Coordinates of C-alpha atoms in Angstrom, one line a residue:
M1 CA 9.8 -0.3 3.4
L2 CA 8.0 -0.9 0.1
G3 CA 7.5 -4.6 0.2
A4 CA 6.2 -4.9 -3.3
G5 CA 7.4 -8.4 -3.9
C6 CA 6.5 -10.0 -0.7
L7 CA 3.6 -12.2 -2.0
R8 CA 4.4 -14.1 -5.2
R9 CA 2.1 -16.9 -4.3
A10 CA 4.3 -19.5 -5.9
L11 CA 5.1 -22.4 -3.5
R12 CA 8.8 -23.1 -3.5
F13 CA 11.1 -25.5 -1.6
C14 CA 14.1 -23.9 0.0
S15 CA 16.3 -26.8 -0.7
S16 CA 16.4 -30.0 -2.8
A17 CA 18.3 -31.7 0.1
P18 CA 16.6 -35.0 1.1
F19 CA 14.5 -35.1 4.2
P20 CA 12.6 -37.8 6.1
R21 CA 9.1 -38.2 4.7
H22 CA 7.2 -38.2 8.0
K23 CA 3.6 -36.9 8.2
P24 CA 3.3 -34.3 11.0
K25 CA 1.3 -35.5 13.9
A26 CA 0.1 -32.0 14.8
K27 CA -0.2 -28.5 13.4
L28 CA 0.6 -26.0 16.1
S29 CA 0.6 -22.3 16.5
V30 CA 3.8 -20.7 17.7
R31 CA 2.2 -20.1 21.1
D32 CA 1.1 -23.7 21.5
A33 CA 4.6 -24.9 20.4
L34 CA 6.3 -22.7 22.9
G35 CA 3.9 -23.9 25.6
A36 CA 4.2 -27.6 24.7
Q37 CA 4.7 -29.9 27.8
S38 CA 6.1 -32.8 25.8
T39 CA 9.4 -32.4 24.1
S40 CA 10.1 -36.0 23.3
G41 CA 10.6 -35.4 19.6
E42 CA 7.0 -35.1 18.5
R43 CA 6.7 -34.2 14.8
V44 CA 4.8 -31.0 14.3
Q45 CA 4.0 -28.4 11.6
V46 CA 4.3 -24.7 12.2
Q47 CA 3.5 -21.8 9.8
G48 CA 4.5 -18.2 10.2
W49 CA 6.8 -15.4 9.1
I50 CA 10.5 -15.2 9.6
R51 CA 11.5 -12.5 12.1
S52 CA 15.3 -13.1 12.0
V53 CA 17.9 -15.4 10.3
R54 CA 21.3 -16.4 11.6
S55 CA 23.4 -18.6 9.4
Q56 CA 26.5 -20.5 10.7
K57 CA 28.8 -22.9 8.9
E58 CA 26.8 -26.0 9.7
V59 CA 23.6 -24.7 11.3
L60 CA 20.8 -22.3 10.3
F61 CA 18.8 -20.5 12.9
L62 CA 15.4 -19.0 12.1
H63 CA 13.0 -17.2 14.4
V64 CA 9.4 -17.7 13.2
N65 CA 6.2 -15.9 14.5
D66 CA 2.6 -16.3 13.4
G67 CA 1.1 -13.5 15.5
S68 CA -0.2 -15.8 18.2
S69 CA 2.6 -14.9 20.6
L70 CA 5.0 -12.0 21.2
E71 CA 7.8 -14.6 21.5
S72 CA 9.1 -16.3 18.4
L73 CA 9.9 -20.0 17.9
Q74 CA 13.5 -20.8 17.2
V75 CA 13.9 -23.2 14.2
V76 CA 17.2 -25.1 13.9
A77 CA 18.0 -26.5 10.5
D78 CA 20.9 -27.9 8.6
S79 CA 22.9 -25.3 6.7
S80 CA 21.8 -27.0 3.4
F81 CA 18.4 -25.4 3.9
D82 CA 20.0 -21.9 3.6
S83 CA 18.5 -19.9 0.7
R84 CA 18.1 -16.3 -0.3
E85 CA 14.3 -16.8 -0.1
L86 CA 14.7 -17.4 3.7
G87 CA 14.7 -13.7 4.5
F88 CA 13.0 -11.4 6.9
G89 CA 9.3 -11.3 6.2
S90 CA 9.1 -14.4 4.1
S91 CA 6.2 -16.8 5.1
V92 CA 7.2 -20.4 5.7
E93 CA 5.8 -23.8 6.7
V94 CA 8.2 -25.8 8.9
Q95 CA 7.9 -29.5 9.6
G96 CA 10.1 -31.2 12.1
Q97 CA 10.7 -32.4 15.7
L98 CA 9.8 -30.3 18.7
V99 CA 12.7 -30.8 21.1
K100 CA 14.0 -29.4 24.4
S101 CA 16.3 -26.4 23.7
P102 CA 19.8 -26.4 25.2
S103 CA 19.5 -22.6 25.4
K104 CA 18.3 -20.9 28.5
R105 CA 16.4 -18.3 26.4
Q106 CA 13.7 -20.8 25.4
N107 CA 12.3 -24.1 26.6
V108 CA 11.8 -25.7 23.2
E109 CA 13.0 -25.4 19.6
L110 CA 11.9 -26.9 16.3
K111 CA 14.4 -29.2 14.6
A112 CA 13.5 -28.7 11.0
E113 CA 13.1 -31.6 8.6
K114 CA 11.4 -29.7 5.9
I115 CA 11.1 -25.9 5.2
E116 CA 8.7 -24.7 2.5
V117 CA 8.6 -21.0 1.5
I118 CA 5.0 -20.0 1.0
G119 CA 5.7 -16.4 0.0
K120 CA 9.1 -14.9 -0.3
C121 CA 9.7 -11.3 0.7
D122 CA 12.3 -9.6 -1.5
A123 CA 11.7 -6.0 -0.2
K124 CA 15.4 -5.4 0.0
D125 CA 16.0 -6.7 -3.5
N126 CA 13.3 -5.0 -5.5
G127 CA 15.3 -1.8 -5.8
F128 CA 13.0 0.9 -4.5
V129 CA 14.9 4.0 -3.3
N130 CA 13.5 6.2 -0.6
I131 CA 13.2 9.8 -1.6
H132 CA 12.5 12.6 0.8
T133 CA 10.3 14.9 -1.2
P134 CA 9.8 18.5 -0.1
V135 CA 7.0 19.6 2.1
I136 CA 7.0 23.1 0.7
T137 CA 6.4 23.3 -3.1
S138 CA 5.3 25.6 -5.9
N139 CA 3.2 22.8 -7.5
D140 CA -0.4 21.8 -7.2
C141 CA -0.1 18.1 -8.1
E142 CA -3.8 17.3 -7.9
G143 CA -4.8 20.5 -9.8
A144 CA -7.8 20.9 -7.5
G145 CA -6.7 24.1 -5.9
E146 CA -7.1 22.8 -2.3
L147 CA -3.8 24.2 -1.1
F148 CA -2.4 25.7 2.1
Q149 CA -0.3 28.7 1.0
V150 CA 3.0 29.3 2.9
E151 CA 4.0 32.8 3.8
S152 CA 6.6 34.3 6.2
S153 CA 5.2 36.1 9.2
S154 CA 7.0 39.2 8.0
K155 CA 4.7 39.4 5.0
I156 CA 1.9 40.6 7.3
K157 CA 3.9 43.7 7.8
E158 CA 5.3 43.9 4.3
P159 CA 2.6 42.5 1.9
E160 CA 4.7 43.0 -1.2
E161 CA 7.6 40.8 0.0
N162 CA 7.6 37.1 -1.1
F163 CA 10.0 34.8 0.6
F164 CA 10.4 32.4 -2.4
N165 CA 9.7 34.9 -5.2
V166 CA 6.9 32.5 -6.3
P167 CA 3.8 31.4 -4.5
A168 CA 4.6 28.4 -2.2
F169 CA 2.3 25.8 -0.7
L170 CA 2.3 22.8 1.6
T171 CA 2.5 19.7 -0.6
V172 CA -0.6 17.7 -1.6
S173 CA 1.6 14.9 -3.0
G174 CA 5.2 14.1 -3.7
Q175 CA 4.3 12.5 -7.0
L176 CA 5.8 15.1 -9.4
H177 CA 9.1 15.1 -7.5
L178 CA 9.1 11.3 -7.6
E179 CA 8.7 11.4 -11.3
V180 CA 11.8 13.4 -11.6
M181 CA 13.8 11.0 -9.4
S182 CA 12.4 7.9 -11.1
G183 CA 14.3 9.0 -14.2
A184 CA 17.5 8.3 -12.3
F185 CA 16.6 5.4 -10.0
T186 CA 13.8 3.6 -11.9
Q187 CA 11.8 2.7 -8.7
V188 CA 11.3 5.3 -6.0
F189 CA 9.0 5.9 -3.1
T190 CA 8.3 8.4 -0.3
F191 CA 6.4 8.3 3.0
G192 CA 5.6 11.7 4.4
P193 CA 3.0 14.3 5.4
T194 CA 0.6 15.8 2.8
F195 CA -1.9 18.6 3.2
R196 CA -5.3 19.3 1.7
A197 CA -7.4 22.4 2.4
E198 CA -10.7 20.6 2.0
N199 CA -13.6 22.0 3.8
S200 CA -14.7 18.6 5.0
Q201 CA -15.4 17.1 8.4
S202 CA -16.2 13.6 7.1
R203 CA -15.1 10.4 8.7
R204 CA -12.4 9.8 6.1
H205 CA -10.9 13.3 5.5
L206 CA -8.1 15.1 7.2
A207 CA -6.3 18.4 6.4
E208 CA -2.9 16.7 7.3
F209 CA -2.2 13.1 6.8
Y210 CA 0.6 10.7 5.7
M211 CA 0.9 9.0 2.3
V212 CA 3.0 6.2 0.9
E213 CA 3.7 7.1 -2.7
A214 CA 5.7 5.2 -5.4
E215 CA 6.8 5.8 -8.9
I216 CA 8.1 3.1 -11.3
S217 CA 9.8 3.6 -14.7
F218 CA 9.3 1.3 -17.6
V219 CA 5.7 0.4 -16.6
E220 CA 3.5 0.1 -19.6
S221 CA 0.2 -1.4 -18.2
L222 CA -2.1 -0.8 -15.3
Q223 CA -1.8 -4.5 -14.5
D224 CA 1.8 -4.0 -13.5
L225 CA 0.8 -1.2 -11.1
I226 CA -2.2 -3.2 -9.8
Q227 CA 0.1 -6.1 -8.9
V228 CA 2.5 -3.8 -6.9
M229 CA -0.5 -2.2 -5.1
E230 CA -2.1 -5.5 -4.1
E231 CA 1.2 -7.0 -2.9
L232 CA 2.0 -3.8 -0.9
F233 CA -1.3 -4.0 0.9
K234 CA -1.0 -7.7 1.7
A235 CA 2.6 -7.7 2.6
T236 CA 2.3 -4.7 4.9
T237 CA -0.8 -6.2 6.6
I238 CA 0.8 -9.5 7.1
M239 CA 3.8 -7.8 8.7
V240 CA 1.5 -5.7 11.0
L241 CA -0.4 -8.8 12.1
S242 CA 2.8 -10.6 12.8
N243 CA 4.6 -7.8 14.7
C244 CA 1.8 -6.1 16.5
P245 CA -0.7 -8.9 17.3
E246 CA -1.8 -7.6 20.7
D247 CA -2.5 -4.0 19.4
V248 CA -4.5 -5.3 16.4
E249 CA -6.4 -7.7 18.6
L250 CA -7.3 -5.0 21.0
C251 CA -9.0 -3.0 18.3
H252 CA -10.7 -6.0 16.8
K253 CA -12.1 -7.0 20.2
F254 CA -13.4 -3.7 21.5
I255 CA -13.9 -1.6 18.4
A256 CA -14.6 -3.8 15.5
P257 CA -15.7 -7.4 16.4
G258 CA -15.5 -9.6 13.3
Q259 CA -12.8 -7.4 11.7
K260 CA -10.2 -10.2 12.0
D261 CA -12.3 -12.5 9.8
R262 CA -13.0 -9.7 7.3
L263 CA -9.3 -9.0 7.1
E264 CA -8.4 -12.6 6.6
H265 CA -11.0 -12.7 3.8
M266 CA -9.3 -9.8 2.1
L267 CA -5.8 -11.4 2.4
K268 CA -6.7 -14.9 1.1
N269 CA -8.6 -13.7 -2.1
N270 CA -7.2 -12.1 -5.2
F271 CA -8.5 -8.5 -5.5
L272 CA -11.0 -7.9 -8.3
I273 CA -10.8 -5.5 -11.3
I274 CA -13.7 -3.7 -12.9
T275 CA -13.8 -0.6 -15.2
Y276 CA -15.3 2.7 -14.2
T277 CA -18.0 2.1 -16.9
E278 CA -18.8 -1.3 -15.3
A279 CA -18.9 0.3 -11.9
V280 CA -21.5 2.9 -13.0
E281 CA -23.7 0.1 -14.5
I282 CA -23.6 -1.9 -11.3
L283 CA -24.6 1.2 -9.4
K284 CA -27.4 2.0 -11.7
Q285 CA -28.9 -1.5 -11.4
A286 CA -28.6 -1.4 -7.6
S287 CA -31.8 -1.6 -5.5
Q288 CA -30.2 0.8 -3.0
N289 CA -31.2 4.4 -3.1
F290 CA -28.1 6.6 -3.2
T291 CA -27.9 10.2 -2.1
F292 CA -25.9 11.0 -5.2
T293 CA -27.3 9.5 -8.4
P294 CA -24.6 7.5 -10.3
E295 CA -24.0 8.8 -13.8
W296 CA -21.2 8.2 -16.3
G297 CA -18.8 11.1 -16.2
V298 CA -19.5 11.9 -12.6
D299 CA -17.0 11.0 -9.8
L300 CA -17.8 8.1 -7.5
Q301 CA -18.9 9.1 -4.0
T302 CA -18.1 7.3 -0.8
E303 CA -21.5 5.6 -0.8
H304 CA -20.9 4.3 -4.3
E305 CA -17.4 3.0 -3.4
K306 CA -18.7 1.1 -0.3
Y307 CA -21.5 -0.4 -2.3
L308 CA -19.2 -1.6 -5.0
V309 CA -17.0 -3.4 -2.5
K310 CA -20.1 -5.1 -0.9
H311 CA -21.3 -6.0 -4.4
C312 CA -17.9 -7.7 -5.0
G313 CA -18.2 -9.9 -1.8
N314 CA -16.3 -7.5 0.5
I315 CA -13.1 -8.2 -1.5
P316 CA -11.1 -5.1 -2.4
V317 CA -11.7 -4.0 -5.9
F318 CA -9.7 -2.0 -8.4
V319 CA -11.7 0.4 -10.5
I320 CA -9.8 1.4 -13.7
N321 CA -10.1 3.7 -16.8
Y322 CA -11.9 6.8 -15.5
P323 CA -13.2 9.6 -17.7
L324 CA -10.4 12.0 -18.7
A325 CA -12.4 15.0 -17.4
L326 CA -12.4 13.7 -13.9
K327 CA -8.6 13.2 -13.5
P328 CA -5.5 15.4 -13.4
F329 CA -3.5 16.4 -16.4
Y330 CA -0.6 13.9 -15.9
M331 CA -2.7 10.7 -16.4
R332 CA -2.2 8.8 -19.7
D333 CA -4.8 9.2 -22.4
N334 CA -6.4 5.8 -23.4
E335 CA -7.3 7.2 -26.8
D336 CA -10.7 5.4 -26.6
A337 CA -13.1 8.0 -28.1
P338 CA -15.9 8.6 -27.8
Q339 CA -15.7 7.7 -24.1
H340 CA -12.2 9.2 -23.7
T341 CA -10.8 7.7 -20.5
V342 CA -7.4 7.7 -18.9
A343 CA -5.3 4.9 -17.5
A344 CA -6.2 5.6 -13.9
V345 CA -6.9 3.1 -11.0
D346 CA -8.4 3.4 -7.6
L347 CA -8.4 0.6 -5.0
L348 CA -11.6 0.4 -3.0
V349 CA -11.6 -1.5 0.3
P350 CA -14.3 -2.5 2.8
G351 CA -15.4 0.1 5.3
V352 CA -13.4 2.9 3.8
G353 CA -13.8 3.2 0.1
E354 CA -10.9 4.6 -1.8
L355 CA -7.5 3.6 -0.3
F356 CA -5.1 3.7 -3.2
G357 CA -5.1 6.0 -6.2
G358 CA -2.7 5.7 -9.2
S359 CA -2.2 5.8 -12.9
L360 CA 0.1 5.5 -15.8
R361 CA 1.6 8.9 -16.5
E362 CA 1.4 10.6 -19.8
E363 CA 4.9 10.2 -21.2
R364 CA 4.1 11.4 -24.7
Y365 CA 5.2 15.0 -25.2
H366 CA 2.5 16.2 -27.5
F367 CA -0.4 14.6 -25.6
L368 CA 0.9 16.2 -22.3
E369 CA 1.5 19.6 -24.0
D370 CA -2.0 19.6 -25.3
R371 CA -3.5 18.8 -21.9
L372 CA -1.4 21.5 -20.2
A373 CA -2.3 24.1 -22.8
R374 CA -6.0 23.4 -22.5
S375 CA -5.8 23.7 -18.7
G376 CA -3.8 27.0 -18.9
L377 CA -0.8 25.3 -17.1
R378 CA 1.8 25.0 -19.9
E379 CA 4.1 27.8 -18.6
V380 CA 3.9 26.7 -15.0
Y381 CA 4.7 23.1 -15.8
Q382 CA 7.2 23.7 -18.5
W383 CA 9.8 21.9 -16.4
Y384 CA 7.5 18.8 -16.2
L385 CA 6.9 18.9 -19.9
D386 CA 10.7 19.0 -20.5
L387 CA 11.1 15.7 -18.7
R388 CA 9.3 14.2 -21.8
R389 CA 12.0 15.7 -24.1
F390 CA 15.0 14.1 -22.6
G391 CA 14.9 10.3 -22.4
S392 CA 11.3 9.9 -21.2
V393 CA 10.0 6.4 -20.7
P394 CA 6.6 4.9 -19.9
H395 CA 6.0 5.1 -16.2
G396 CA 3.4 5.1 -13.5
G397 CA 2.8 5.3 -9.8
F398 CA 0.3 5.4 -6.9
G399 CA -0.3 6.7 -3.4
M400 CA -1.9 5.1 -0.4
G401 CA -3.3 7.2 2.5
F402 CA -1.7 5.8 5.7
E403 CA -4.5 6.8 8.1
R404 CA -7.1 5.2 5.8
Y405 CA -5.0 2.1 5.7
L406 CA -5.1 1.9 9.5
Q407 CA -8.9 2.4 9.4
C408 CA -9.1 -0.5 7.0
I409 CA -7.1 -3.1 8.9
L410 CA -8.2 -2.0 12.4
G411 CA -11.9 -1.5 11.6
V412 CA -11.9 2.1 12.9
D413 CA -14.8 4.0 11.5
N414 CA -13.5 7.6 11.9
I415 CA -10.2 8.6 10.5
K416 CA -9.7 11.1 13.3
D417 CA -9.4 8.2 15.7
V418 CA -6.2 6.7 14.1
I419 CA -4.1 9.8 14.4
P420 CA -3.0 11.5 17.7
F421 CA -3.4 15.1 16.6
P422 CA -6.1 15.3 13.8
R423 CA -6.2 18.5 11.8
F424 CA -9.4 19.3 9.9
T425 CA -11.5 22.4 9.1
H426 CA -12.1 24.6 12.2
S427 CA -9.9 22.4 14.3
C428 CA -6.1 22.7 15.0
L429 CA -5.7 21.9 18.7
L430 CA -2.1 22.0 20.2

């Protein structure tokens, strides 16, 4: 599920086997190839993503789709082309002869003369383990106090009785549990519901939503996290466009005209990176009048985030190194006085603002102990502090709001329109 390695951008050939050096006469979409009237061996070029692979002793069968058709094009190749890089989700360029298929399931097939892997997808090989983190927890991961408390219905009759013996809440994040498990499995992720008791009816906030969260051990730089975050966004989006072309096209046509071009612009460009300090300077020099005046040491508002993305050419932008006072206790201290920032990163995307949030975690015992003590949380999080006493390693992680992701790729303005049963303040229908 966590396709963190799907876009390596390095062009690679699947095989060193010789092939005829014919220049393709036509570059076709999968839909055009399937609808071709002439099957007299015309040489064509097709690009797309592998939907399935079937390898036999002497023949390799691939099904390739580029999103232009619900039906995939069958590619037939010599077994010498077989490679670990030719896996589900990998993007390929195939050159060869379009011929009549002997199978009754399709009219034509592409007899491959050359297969080039544009971007391999090693989602199954990158070692992420899916962890089911609890929905009920005694932790406030974000430290913001925006929690839904869980109590049994019997407590209404017997107020002194506590089902768990400690206060329990609906989870705001699975991060702390993932940190525990990353000590055993190195790379872990979860995908599940999270809850925030925010008194907000904005277009991008919900009381219940889904998050993809990941935690990675032996990560020592924000650049390592940023690479995984960018690749996850692009790999997931490419897969959605390939597997659900009609659904996406419907939204782009009737809800967000022009969104397809904006999305392609995001996918083909490398995401940008600026520091929080640089972001504040950009905002201060802006000719736009903001409702909230940008100042160093104050959190960025949605209007600031959207402006920064536009300023960067509508390319997603990572903002890194936020003031320590703005972020939770678990983020790693950059030791950069007098500014005093932490190794935090947010990914801002067009139309939405913040989509990802992540950081390096504070693995140094005495730094974390001091932060917890100053926040009055040392006793509550003693278990978390103990993780730093027994074989702790540098690590980091991030979370991506799934509904905001749908807003981004579909061009939907209101987050309540991408979830069937939205929960928000003063509204819990059904």
